PDB file of C-alpha atoms and ligand atoms in Angstrom:
ATOM      1  CA  MET A 968      36.768  22.984 -73.703  1.00  0.00           C
ATOM      2  CA  LEU A 969      36.602  25.234 -70.664  1.00  0.00           C
ATOM      3  CA  GLN A 970      36.566  28.945 -71.546  1.00  0.00           C
ATOM      4  CA  LEU A 971      39.318  30.832 -69.735  1.00  0.00           C
ATOM      5  CA  TYR A 972      38.517  34.130 -68.079  1.00  0.00           C
ATOM      6  CA  ASP A 973      40.909  36.684 -66.616  1.00  0.00           C
ATOM      7  CA  LEU A 974      38.956  39.527 -65.028  1.00  0.00           C
ATOM      8  CA  HIS A 975      41.709  41.513 -63.290  1.00  0.00           C
ATOM      9  CA  THR A 976      44.635  42.965 -65.283  1.00  0.00           C
ATOM     10  CA  HIS A 977      46.610  46.214 -65.616  1.00  0.00           C
ATOM     11  CA  SER A 978      48.056  48.267 -68.474  1.00  0.00           C
ATOM     12  CA  THR A 979      50.131  51.427 -68.888  1.00  0.00           C
ATOM     13  CA  ALA A 980      46.928  53.368 -68.168  1.00  0.00           C
ATOM     14  CA  SER A 981      47.933  52.745 -64.517  1.00  0.00           C
ATOM     15  CA  ASP A 982      50.845  50.665 -63.221  1.00  0.00           C
ATOM     16  CA  GLY A 983      51.017  47.888 -65.827  1.00  0.00           C
ATOM     17  CA  VAL A 984      53.876  47.481 -68.279  1.00  0.00           C
ATOM     18  CA  LEU A 985      51.975  46.646 -71.496  1.00  0.00           C
ATOM     19  CA  SER A 986      49.803  49.092 -73.400  1.00  0.00           C
ATOM     20  CA  PRO A 987      46.086  48.165 -73.454  1.00  0.00           C
ATOM     21  CA  SER A 988      46.350  46.719 -76.987  1.00  0.00           C
ATOM     22  CA  GLU A 989      49.568  44.807 -76.202  1.00  0.00           C
ATOM     23  CA  LEU A 990      47.825  43.346 -73.160  1.00  0.00           C
ATOM     24  CA  VAL A 991      44.850  42.179 -75.233  1.00  0.00           C
ATOM     25  CA  LYS A 992      47.100  40.585 -77.876  1.00  0.00           C
ATOM     26  CA  ARG A 993      49.035  38.774 -75.179  1.00  0.00           C
ATOM     27  CA  ALA A 994      45.762  37.542 -73.665  1.00  0.00           C
ATOM     28  CA  ALA A 995      44.672  36.177 -77.062  1.00  0.00           C
ATOM     29  CA  THR A 996      48.010  34.372 -77.471  1.00  0.00           C
ATOM     30  CA  ALA A 997      47.615  32.955 -73.958  1.00  0.00           C
ATOM     31  CA  GLY A 998      44.266  31.438 -74.993  1.00  0.00           C
ATOM     32  CA  ILE A 999      42.127  33.680 -72.804  1.00  0.00           C
ATOM     33  CA  TYR A1000      38.466  33.694 -73.873  1.00  0.00           C
ATOM     34  CA  GLY A1001      37.152  36.589 -71.743  1.00  0.00           C
ATOM     35  CA  LEU A1002      39.338  39.489 -70.581  1.00  0.00           C
ATOM     36  CA  ALA A1003      38.775  42.513 -68.361  1.00  0.00           C
ATOM     37  CA  LEU A1004      41.239  45.388 -68.097  1.00  0.00           C
ATOM     38  CA  THR A1005      40.931  46.802 -64.565  1.00  0.00           C
ATOM     39  CA  ASP A1006      43.372  49.663 -64.137  1.00  0.00           C
ATOM     40  CA  HIS A1007      43.682  51.511 -60.816  1.00  0.00           C
ATOM     41  CA  ASP A1008      41.102  54.315 -60.619  1.00  0.00           C
ATOM     42  CA  THR A1009      40.919  54.883 -64.373  1.00  0.00           C
ATOM     43  CA  ILE A1010      38.991  53.739 -67.422  1.00  0.00           C
ATOM     44  CA  ASP A1011      41.359  55.463 -69.852  1.00  0.00           C
ATOM     45  CA  GLY A1012      42.770  52.271 -71.397  1.00  0.00           C
ATOM     46  CA  LEU A1013      39.403  50.669 -72.097  1.00  0.00           C
ATOM     47  CA  ASP A1014      38.591  52.096 -75.539  1.00  0.00           C
ATOM     48  CA  GLU A1015      41.951  51.019 -76.965  1.00  0.00           C
ATOM     49  CA  ALA A1016      41.639  47.578 -75.357  1.00  0.00           C
ATOM     50  CA  GLU A1017      38.101  47.045 -76.661  1.00  0.00           C
ATOM     51  CA  LEU A1018      39.189  47.827 -80.204  1.00  0.00           C
ATOM     52  CA  ALA A1019      42.084  45.366 -79.944  1.00  0.00           C
ATOM     53  CA  ALA A1020      39.803  42.704 -78.425  1.00  0.00           C
ATOM     54  CA  GLY A1021      37.492  42.974 -81.417  1.00  0.00           C
ATOM     55  CA  GLN A1022      40.448  42.515 -83.759  1.00  0.00           C
ATOM     56  CA  VAL A1023      41.850  39.404 -82.066  1.00  0.00           C
ATOM     57  CA  GLY A1024      38.530  37.813 -81.075  1.00  0.00           C
ATOM     58  CA  VAL A1025      38.776  38.100 -77.293  1.00  0.00           C
ATOM     59  CA  LYS A1026      35.477  38.514 -75.415  1.00  0.00           C
ATOM     60  CA  TRP A1027      35.741  41.973 -73.938  1.00  0.00           C
ATOM     61  CA  ILE A1028      34.692  43.037 -70.433  1.00  0.00           C
ATOM     62  CA  PRO A1029      35.262  46.702 -69.473  1.00  0.00           C
ATOM     63  CA  GLY A1030      36.532  47.063 -65.911  1.00  0.00           C
ATOM     64  CA  VAL A1031      38.221  49.199 -63.265  1.00  0.00           C
ATOM     65  CA  GLU A1032      39.925  48.586 -59.893  1.00  0.00           C
ATOM     66  CA  ILE A1033      38.773  51.204 -57.402  1.00  0.00           C
ATOM     67  CA  SER A1034      40.827  52.136 -54.316  1.00  0.00           C
ATOM     68  CA  VAL A1035      38.724  52.148 -51.153  1.00  0.00           C
ATOM     69  CA  THR A1036      39.467  52.941 -47.523  1.00  0.00           C
ATOM     70  CA  TRP A1037      37.479  50.691 -45.219  1.00  0.00           C
ATOM     71  CA  ASN A1038      38.088  50.503 -41.483  1.00  0.00           C
ATOM     72  CA  PHE A1039      41.460  52.332 -41.908  1.00  0.00           C
ATOM     73  CA  GLN A1040      42.579  49.744 -44.502  1.00  0.00           C
ATOM     74  CA  THR A1041      43.050  50.073 -48.236  1.00  0.00           C
ATOM     75  CA  ILE A1042      40.927  47.565 -50.087  1.00  0.00           C
ATOM     76  CA  HIS A1043      40.317  47.182 -53.801  1.00  0.00           C
ATOM     77  CA  ILE A1044      36.944  46.781 -55.488  1.00  0.00           C
ATOM     78  CA  VAL A1045      36.855  45.703 -59.110  1.00  0.00           C
ATOM     79  CA  GLY A1046      33.953  46.927 -61.237  1.00  0.00           C
ATOM     80  CA  LEU A1047      33.132  44.701 -64.225  1.00  0.00           C
ATOM     81  CA  TRP A1048      30.839  45.294 -67.237  1.00  0.00           C
ATOM     82  CA  ILE A1049      30.838  49.005 -66.411  1.00  0.00           C
ATOM     83  CA  ASN A1050      29.342  51.675 -68.642  1.00  0.00           C
ATOM     84  CA  LEU A1051      32.215  54.014 -69.538  1.00  0.00           C
ATOM     85  CA  ARG A1052      29.888  56.960 -70.022  1.00  0.00           C
ATOM     86  CA  SER A1053      28.537  56.977 -66.451  1.00  0.00           C
ATOM     87  CA  PRO A1054      29.017  60.541 -65.112  1.00  0.00           C
ATOM     88  CA  GLU A1055      29.093  59.416 -61.459  1.00  0.00           C
ATOM     89  CA  LEU A1056      31.801  56.834 -62.172  1.00  0.00           C
ATOM     90  CA  ILE A1057      33.848  59.302 -64.230  1.00  0.00           C
ATOM     91  CA  GLN A1058      33.599  61.976 -61.515  1.00  0.00           C
ATOM     92  CA  GLY A1059      34.410  59.548 -58.723  1.00  0.00           C
ATOM     93  CA  LEU A1060      37.511  58.247 -60.470  1.00  0.00           C
ATOM     94  CA  THR A1061      38.642  61.800 -61.276  1.00  0.00           C
ATOM     95  CA  LYS A1062      38.474  62.632 -57.572  1.00  0.00           C
ATOM     96  CA  LEU A1063      40.588  59.583 -56.708  1.00  0.00           C
ATOM     97  CA  ARG A1064      43.214  60.522 -59.294  1.00  0.00           C
ATOM     98  CA  GLU A1065      43.367  64.053 -57.854  1.00  0.00           C
ATOM     99  CA  PHE A1066      44.076  62.499 -54.462  1.00  0.00           C
ATOM    100  CA  ARG A1067      46.792  60.398 -56.132  1.00  0.00           C
ATOM    101  CA  VAL A1068      48.566  63.540 -57.421  1.00  0.00           C
ATOM    102  CA  TRP A1069      48.432  65.187 -53.982  1.00  0.00           C
ATOM    103  CA  ARG A1070      49.671  61.958 -52.359  1.00  0.00           C
ATOM    104  CA  ALA A1071      52.515  61.651 -54.897  1.00  0.00           C
ATOM    105  CA  GLU A1072      53.680  65.198 -54.102  1.00  0.00           C
ATOM    106  CA  GLU A1073      53.585  64.308 -50.411  1.00  0.00           C
ATOM    107  CA  ILE A1074      55.510  61.061 -51.015  1.00  0.00           C
ATOM    108  CA  GLY A1075      58.081  63.138 -52.906  1.00  0.00           C
ATOM    109  CA  ARG A1076      58.404  65.634 -50.002  1.00  0.00           C
ATOM    110  CA  ARG A1077      58.793  62.837 -47.479  1.00  0.00           C
ATOM    111  CA  LEU A1078      61.409  60.985 -49.525  1.00  0.00           C
ATOM    112  CA  ALA A1079      63.299  64.276 -49.993  1.00  0.00           C
ATOM    113  CA  LYS A1080      63.510  64.565 -46.189  1.00  0.00           C
ATOM    114  CA  SER A1081      65.123  61.109 -46.234  1.00  0.00           C
ATOM    115  CA  ASN A1082      67.750  62.366 -48.688  1.00  0.00           C
ATOM    116  CA  ILE A1083      66.037  60.980 -51.784  1.00  0.00           C
ATOM    117  CA  PRO A1084      65.499  64.020 -54.016  1.00  0.00           C
ATOM    118  CA  ASN A1085      63.376  64.386 -57.171  1.00  0.00           C
ATOM    119  CA  ALA A1086      61.159  61.358 -56.549  1.00  0.00           C
ATOM    120  CA  PHE A1087      57.929  63.165 -57.485  1.00  0.00           C
ATOM    121  CA  ILE A1088      59.354  64.344 -60.814  1.00  0.00           C
ATOM    122  CA  GLY A1089      60.899  60.913 -61.390  1.00  0.00           C
ATOM    123  CA  ALA A1090      57.620  59.088 -60.727  1.00  0.00           C
ATOM    124  CA  CYS A1091      55.700  61.539 -62.942  1.00  0.00           C
ATOM    125  CA  LYS A1092      58.095  60.880 -65.810  1.00  0.00           C
ATOM    126  CA  LEU A1093      57.604  57.129 -65.451  1.00  0.00           C
ATOM    127  CA  ALA A1094      53.816  57.503 -65.250  1.00  0.00           C
ATOM    128  CA  ASP A1095      53.969  59.565 -68.451  1.00  0.00           C
ATOM    129  CA  GLY A1096      50.720  61.417 -67.827  1.00  0.00           C
ATOM    130  CA  LYS A1097      48.841  58.268 -66.783  1.00  0.00           C
ATOM    131  CA  VAL A1098      47.633  57.331 -63.300  1.00  0.00           C
ATOM    132  CA  LEU A1099      50.364  57.912 -60.695  1.00  0.00           C
ATOM    133  CA  THR A1100      50.890  54.927 -58.407  1.00  0.00           C
ATOM    134  CA  ARG A1101      53.356  53.828 -55.776  1.00  0.00           C
ATOM    135  CA  THR A1102      54.678  51.390 -58.396  1.00  0.00           C
ATOM    136  CA  HIS A1103      56.077  54.404 -60.286  1.00  0.00           C
ATOM    137  CA  PHE A1104      57.917  55.496 -57.139  1.00  0.00           C
ATOM    138  CA  ALA A1105      59.170  51.925 -56.722  1.00  0.00           C
ATOM    139  CA  LYS A1106      60.546  51.931 -60.267  1.00  0.00           C
ATOM    140  CA  PHE A1107      62.185  55.329 -59.746  1.00  0.00           C
ATOM    141  CA  LEU A1108      63.841  54.179 -56.507  1.00  0.00           C
ATOM    142  CA  ILE A1109      65.169  51.026 -58.209  1.00  0.00           C
ATOM    143  CA  GLN A1110      66.545  53.113 -61.099  1.00  0.00           C
ATOM    144  CA  GLN A1111      68.292  55.332 -58.561  1.00  0.00           C
ATOM    145  CA  GLY A1112      69.880  52.290 -56.905  1.00  0.00           C
ATOM    146  CA  PHE A1113      67.982  52.455 -53.591  1.00  0.00           C
ATOM    147  CA  ALA A1114      66.779  48.852 -53.914  1.00  0.00           C
ATOM    148  CA  THR A1115      67.111  45.889 -56.249  1.00  0.00           C
ATOM    149  CA  ASN A1116      63.498  44.783 -56.666  1.00  0.00           C
ATOM    150  CA  GLU A1117      59.938  46.032 -56.236  1.00  0.00           C
ATOM    151  CA  GLN A1118      59.128  43.865 -53.246  1.00  0.00           C
ATOM    152  CA  LYS A1119      62.152  45.232 -51.348  1.00  0.00           C
ATOM    153  CA  VAL A1120      61.535  48.815 -52.357  1.00  0.00           C
ATOM    154  CA  PHE A1121      57.933  48.653 -51.099  1.00  0.00           C
ATOM    155  CA  GLU A1122      59.064  47.091 -47.823  1.00  0.00           C
ATOM    156  CA  SER A1123      61.821  49.662 -47.255  1.00  0.00           C
ATOM    157  CA  PHE A1124      60.235  52.893 -48.494  1.00  0.00           C
ATOM    158  CA  LEU A1125      56.588  52.757 -49.485  1.00  0.00           C
ATOM    159  CA  THR A1126      54.608  50.871 -46.844  1.00  0.00           C
ATOM    160  CA  SER A1127      53.205  51.900 -43.471  1.00  0.00           C
ATOM    161  CA  GLY A1128      55.892  53.254 -41.137  1.00  0.00           C
ATOM    162  CA  LYS A1129      58.440  53.772 -43.928  1.00  0.00           C
ATOM    163  CA  PRO A1130      59.779  57.165 -45.140  1.00  0.00           C
ATOM    164  CA  GLY A1131      57.693  57.411 -48.328  1.00  0.00           C
ATOM    165  CA  TYR A1132      54.376  56.246 -46.891  1.00  0.00           C
ATOM    166  CA  VAL A1133      51.353  58.540 -46.806  1.00  0.00           C
ATOM    167  CA  THR A1134      48.112  57.496 -45.112  1.00  0.00           C
ATOM    168  CA  ASP A1135      45.568  56.888 -47.845  1.00  0.00           C
ATOM    169  CA  GLN A1136      42.153  58.539 -48.096  1.00  0.00           C
ATOM    170  CA  TRP A1137      40.405  56.693 -50.896  1.00  0.00           C
ATOM    171  CA  ALA A1138      36.708  56.320 -51.671  1.00  0.00           C
ATOM    172  CA  THR A1139      34.340  54.826 -49.107  1.00  0.00           C
ATOM    173  CA  MET A1140      32.976  51.361 -49.856  1.00  0.00           C
ATOM    174  CA  ASP A1141      29.548  52.929 -50.288  1.00  0.00           C
ATOM    175  CA  GLU A1142      30.828  55.423 -52.881  1.00  0.00           C
ATOM    176  CA  ALA A1143      32.789  52.856 -54.885  1.00  0.00           C
ATOM    177  CA  ILE A1144      29.966  50.311 -55.059  1.00  0.00           C
ATOM    178  CA  ASN A1145      27.461  53.037 -55.918  1.00  0.00           C
ATOM    179  CA  TRP A1146      29.601  54.322 -58.790  1.00  0.00           C
ATOM    180  CA  ILE A1147      29.812  50.758 -60.122  1.00  0.00           C
ATOM    181  CA  LYS A1148      26.058  50.227 -59.713  1.00  0.00           C
ATOM    182  CA  LEU A1149      25.252  53.544 -61.393  1.00  0.00           C
ATOM    183  CA  ALA A1150      27.471  52.402 -64.282  1.00  0.00           C
ATOM    184  CA  ASN A1151      25.411  49.148 -64.469  1.00  0.00           C
ATOM    185  CA  GLY A1152      28.496  47.180 -63.465  1.00  0.00           C
ATOM    186  CA  LYS A1153      29.106  44.325 -61.048  1.00  0.00           C
ATOM    187  CA  ALA A1154      31.232  44.967 -57.954  1.00  0.00           C
ATOM    188  CA  VAL A1155      33.791  42.310 -57.036  1.00  0.00           C
ATOM    189  CA  LEU A1156      35.979  42.343 -53.922  1.00  0.00           C
ATOM    190  CA  ALA A1157      39.538  42.001 -55.262  1.00  0.00           C
ATOM    191  CA  HIS A1158      42.049  39.503 -53.769  1.00  0.00           C
ATOM    192  CA  PRO A1159      40.200  39.169 -50.410  1.00  0.00           C
ATOM    193  CA  SER A1160      42.964  37.112 -48.780  1.00  0.00           C
ATOM    194  CA  ARG A1161      45.644  39.727 -49.446  1.00  0.00           C
ATOM    195  CA  TYR A1162      44.381  42.166 -46.834  1.00  0.00           C
ATOM    196  CA  LYS A1163      45.964  41.893 -43.437  1.00  0.00           C
ATOM    197  CA  LEU A1164      42.728  41.003 -41.666  1.00  0.00           C
ATOM    198  CA  THR A1165      41.845  38.459 -39.029  1.00  0.00           C
ATOM    199  CA  TYR A1166      39.312  35.862 -40.181  1.00  0.00           C
ATOM    200  CA  LYS A1167      36.683  37.661 -38.113  1.00  0.00           C
ATOM    201  CA  ASN A1168      37.408  41.002 -39.806  1.00  0.00           C
ATOM    202  CA  LEU A1169      37.541  39.371 -43.245  1.00  0.00           C
ATOM    203  CA  ARG A1170      34.015  38.074 -42.601  1.00  0.00           C
ATOM    204  CA  ARG A1171      32.982  41.548 -41.476  1.00  0.00           C
ATOM    205  CA  LEU A1172      34.435  43.061 -44.654  1.00  0.00           C
ATOM    206  CA  ILE A1173      32.586  40.553 -46.839  1.00  0.00           C
ATOM    207  CA  SER A1174      29.369  41.052 -44.910  1.00  0.00           C
ATOM    208  CA  VAL A1175      29.524  44.874 -45.283  1.00  0.00           C
ATOM    209  CA  PHE A1176      30.503  44.481 -48.964  1.00  0.00           C
ATOM    210  CA  LYS A1177      27.432  42.304 -49.573  1.00  0.00           C
ATOM    211  CA  GLU A1178      25.097  44.645 -47.648  1.00  0.00           C
ATOM    212  CA  THR A1179      26.398  47.609 -49.652  1.00  0.00           C
ATOM    213  CA  GLY A1180      25.571  45.914 -52.949  1.00  0.00           C
ATOM    214  CA  GLY A1181      28.706  43.947 -53.799  1.00  0.00           C
ATOM    215  CA  LEU A1182      28.046  40.930 -56.010  1.00  0.00           C
ATOM    216  CA  GLY A1183      31.194  38.829 -56.157  1.00  0.00           C
ATOM    217  CA  LEU A1184      34.456  37.743 -54.566  1.00  0.00           C
ATOM    218  CA  GLU A1185      37.704  37.172 -56.433  1.00  0.00           C
ATOM    219  CA  VAL A1186      38.103  33.543 -55.416  1.00  0.00           C
ATOM    220  CA  ILE A1187      41.008  32.884 -57.771  1.00  0.00           C
ATOM    221  CA  SER A1188      43.811  35.444 -57.661  1.00  0.00           C
ATOM    222  CA  ARG A1189      47.548  35.167 -58.279  1.00  0.00           C
ATOM    223  CA  SER A1190      48.114  36.164 -54.655  1.00  0.00           C
ATOM    224  CA  HIS A1191      45.882  33.390 -53.237  1.00  0.00           C
ATOM    225  CA  THR A1192      47.270  30.099 -51.918  1.00  0.00           C
ATOM    226  CA  PRO A1193      45.144  26.934 -52.381  1.00  0.00           C
ATOM    227  CA  GLU A1194      44.016  27.403 -48.759  1.00  0.00           C
ATOM    228  CA  ASN A1195      42.979  31.001 -49.502  1.00  0.00           C
ATOM    229  CA  VAL A1196      40.982  29.774 -52.516  1.00  0.00           C
ATOM    230  CA  ALA A1197      39.153  27.208 -50.383  1.00  0.00           C
ATOM    231  CA  THR A1198      38.393  29.820 -47.702  1.00  0.00           C
ATOM    232  CA  ILE A1199      37.108  32.468 -50.122  1.00  0.00           C
ATOM    233  CA  ALA A1200      35.068  29.907 -52.098  1.00  0.00           C
ATOM    234  CA  ARG A1201      33.406  28.826 -48.857  1.00  0.00           C
ATOM    235  CA  LEU A1202      32.708  32.459 -47.879  1.00  0.00           C
ATOM    236  CA  ALA A1203      31.313  33.211 -51.361  1.00  0.00           C
ATOM    237  CA  ASN A1204      28.799  30.407 -50.907  1.00  0.00           C
ATOM    238  CA  GLU A1205      27.961  31.314 -47.340  1.00  0.00           C
ATOM    239  CA  PHE A1206      27.301  34.973 -48.249  1.00  0.00           C
ATOM    240  CA  GLU A1207      25.592  34.027 -51.540  1.00  0.00           C
ATOM    241  CA  LEU A1208      28.106  35.925 -53.635  1.00  0.00           C
ATOM    242  CA  LEU A1209      29.300  35.107 -57.157  1.00  0.00           C
ATOM    243  CA  SER A1210      32.915  34.172 -57.880  1.00  0.00           C
ATOM    244  CA  SER A1211      35.533  35.775 -60.082  1.00  0.00           C
ATOM    245  CA  ILE A1212      39.000  34.935 -61.424  1.00  0.00           C
ATOM    246  CA  GLY A1213      41.797  37.441 -61.938  1.00  0.00           C
ATOM    247  CA  SER A1214      45.560  37.230 -62.414  1.00  0.00           C
ATOM    248  CA  ASP A1215      46.200  40.863 -61.368  1.00  0.00           C
ATOM    249  CA  PHE A1216      48.737  40.844 -64.215  1.00  0.00           C
ATOM    250  CA  HIS A1217      51.058  43.880 -64.370  1.00  0.00           C
ATOM    251  CA  ASN A1218      54.410  42.935 -65.833  1.00  0.00           C
ATOM    252  CA  PRO A1219      55.454  40.306 -68.421  1.00  0.00           C
ATOM    253  CA  TYR A1220      59.099  40.580 -67.274  1.00  0.00           C
ATOM    254  CA  ASN A1221      58.234  39.384 -63.782  1.00  0.00           C
ATOM    255  CA  ARG A1222      58.237  35.563 -63.772  1.00  0.00           C
ATOM    256  CA  ARG A1223      55.556  35.301 -61.094  1.00  0.00           C
ATOM    257  CA  ASP A1224      53.249  37.624 -62.994  1.00  0.00           C
ATOM    258  CA  VAL A1225      51.386  35.589 -65.603  1.00  0.00           C
ATOM    259  CA  LEU A1226      48.327  36.437 -67.641  1.00  0.00           C
ATOM    260  CA  GLY A1227      45.641  33.750 -67.447  1.00  0.00           C
ATOM    261  CA  GLN A1228      46.988  30.276 -66.538  1.00  0.00           C
ATOM    262  CA  LEU A1229      45.023  30.349 -63.321  1.00  0.00           C
ATOM    263  CA  PRO A1230      43.361  27.429 -61.543  1.00  0.00           C
ATOM    264  CA  ASN A1231      39.682  26.834 -62.349  1.00  0.00           C
ATOM    265  CA  LEU A1232      37.023  28.009 -59.951  1.00  0.00           C
ATOM    266  CA  PRO A1233      36.082  25.351 -57.400  1.00  0.00           C
ATOM    267  CA  LEU A1234      32.988  23.461 -58.615  1.00  0.00           C
ATOM    268  CA  GLU A1235      30.756  24.821 -55.845  1.00  0.00           C
ATOM    269  CA  CYS A1236      31.305  28.419 -57.059  1.00  0.00           C
ATOM    270  CA  THR A1237      28.933  30.287 -59.389  1.00  0.00           C
ATOM    271  CA  PRO A1238      30.996  32.270 -61.922  1.00  0.00           C
ATOM    272  CA  ILE A1239      30.219  35.989 -62.135  1.00  0.00           C
ATOM    273  CA  TRP A1240      30.100  35.726 -65.952  1.00  0.00           C
ATOM    274  CA  GLN A1241      27.149  33.311 -65.955  1.00  0.00           C
TER     275      GLN A1241
HETATM  276  P1  AMP B1919      48.864  52.506 -55.035  1.00  0.00           P
HETATM  277  O1  AMP B1919      47.462  52.104 -55.444  1.00  0.00           O
HETATM  278  O2  AMP B1919      49.394  53.661 -55.823  1.00  0.00           O
HETATM  279  O3  AMP B1919      49.017  52.658 -53.562  1.00  0.00           O
HETATM  280  O4  AMP B1919      49.818  51.338 -55.486  1.00  0.00           O
HETATM  281  C1  AMP B1919      49.499  50.067 -55.186  1.00  0.00           C
HETATM  282  C2  AMP B1919      50.152  49.155 -56.209  1.00  0.00           C
HETATM  283  O5  AMP B1919      51.481  48.923 -55.830  1.00  0.00           O
HETATM  284  C3  AMP B1919      49.488  47.806 -56.189  1.00  0.00           C
HETATM  285  O6  AMP B1919      48.450  47.777 -57.132  1.00  0.00           O
HETATM  286  C4  AMP B1919      50.580  46.872 -56.576  1.00  0.00           C
HETATM  287  O7  AMP B1919      50.670  46.798 -57.988  1.00  0.00           O
HETATM  288  C5  AMP B1919      51.817  47.565 -56.050  1.00  0.00           C
HETATM  289  N1  AMP B1919      52.265  47.021 -54.767  1.00  0.00           N
HETATM  290  C6  AMP B1919      51.738  47.225 -53.552  1.00  0.00           C
HETATM  291  N2  AMP B1919      52.433  46.594 -52.596  1.00  0.00           N
HETATM  292  C7  AMP B1919      53.450  45.984 -53.234  1.00  0.00           C
HETATM  293  C8  AMP B1919      54.542  45.166 -52.816  1.00  0.00           C
HETATM  294  N3  AMP B1919      54.725  44.870 -51.510  1.00  0.00           N
HETATM  295  N4  AMP B1919      55.391  44.713 -53.765  1.00  0.00           N
HETATM  296  C9  AMP B1919      55.217  45.017 -55.059  1.00  0.00           C
HETATM  297  N5  AMP B1919      54.209  45.776 -55.515  1.00  0.00           N
HETATM  298  C10 AMP B1919      53.340  46.247 -54.622  1.00  0.00           C
HETATM  299 MN1   MN B1920      48.941  47.677 -59.237  1.00  0.00          MN
HETATM  300 MN1   MN B1921      44.636  45.335 -56.063  1.00  0.00          MN
HETATM  301 MN1   MN B1922      45.144  44.965 -59.460  1.00  0.00          MN
END
């Protein structure tokens, strides 16, 4: 039988809903063979998840999803099989989380100017000392009755041009890939078809990613259509990159958010786990 991998998931260490151990148990129940937890800019959930993986017999892959600014765009680079003790990785992620706190304060100030008070405090409470993300602001705004679902709240308040949007200053591609390399990990470009890029710029992104030391593309992602999968699989082969699979699971109460249960990699792709 084919072994199922899911190499892109989130827990309460960032903006996921399940704790790291709950996530791992759910992955085992879902029949996942190999699992990576890849929280935004943190490795804090990985020890707990590894312990749980050992208990339920899931093959464990330590990971992280690093926020990067490339060509004025936010892109995400997943690091897999990373060494959690790498000082460069730890320092780099700490710097990104410090930016997140500053950004959250700024989001709070901007929302206050739009007559939405206490958003910073509200988001902090929901993050509960873990990594602060825009998802926490989204949840706060829904609780306060400003929108009915996350998609709408992002569109109305938290994306470019909207009252609670702050221009991001994340890591450079060079920094992120270097931290992953110094941690002996493999860098994977997350959900390549989700970025709002022309085909020409997508090729440029992949070309720079490869030149900088990136190893794989997330060919299968929850946010990819079958056409996206075909395009990214073709680009992976053209640029001689490996292929990865990730659900980007956050929330078991969202029907479109499912752990595992992803299509198989196209046959022409070389899996990153081989
Ligand atoms: P941040 O890294 O703090 O800017 O937050 C980004 C996170 O917000 C992503 O990882 C998604 O989980 C979530 N997100 C971004 N855009 C949307 C959207 N349009 N609808 C729902 N969630 C979103
Ligand atoms: Mn997220
Ligand atoms: Mn992402
Ligand atoms: Mn993600």
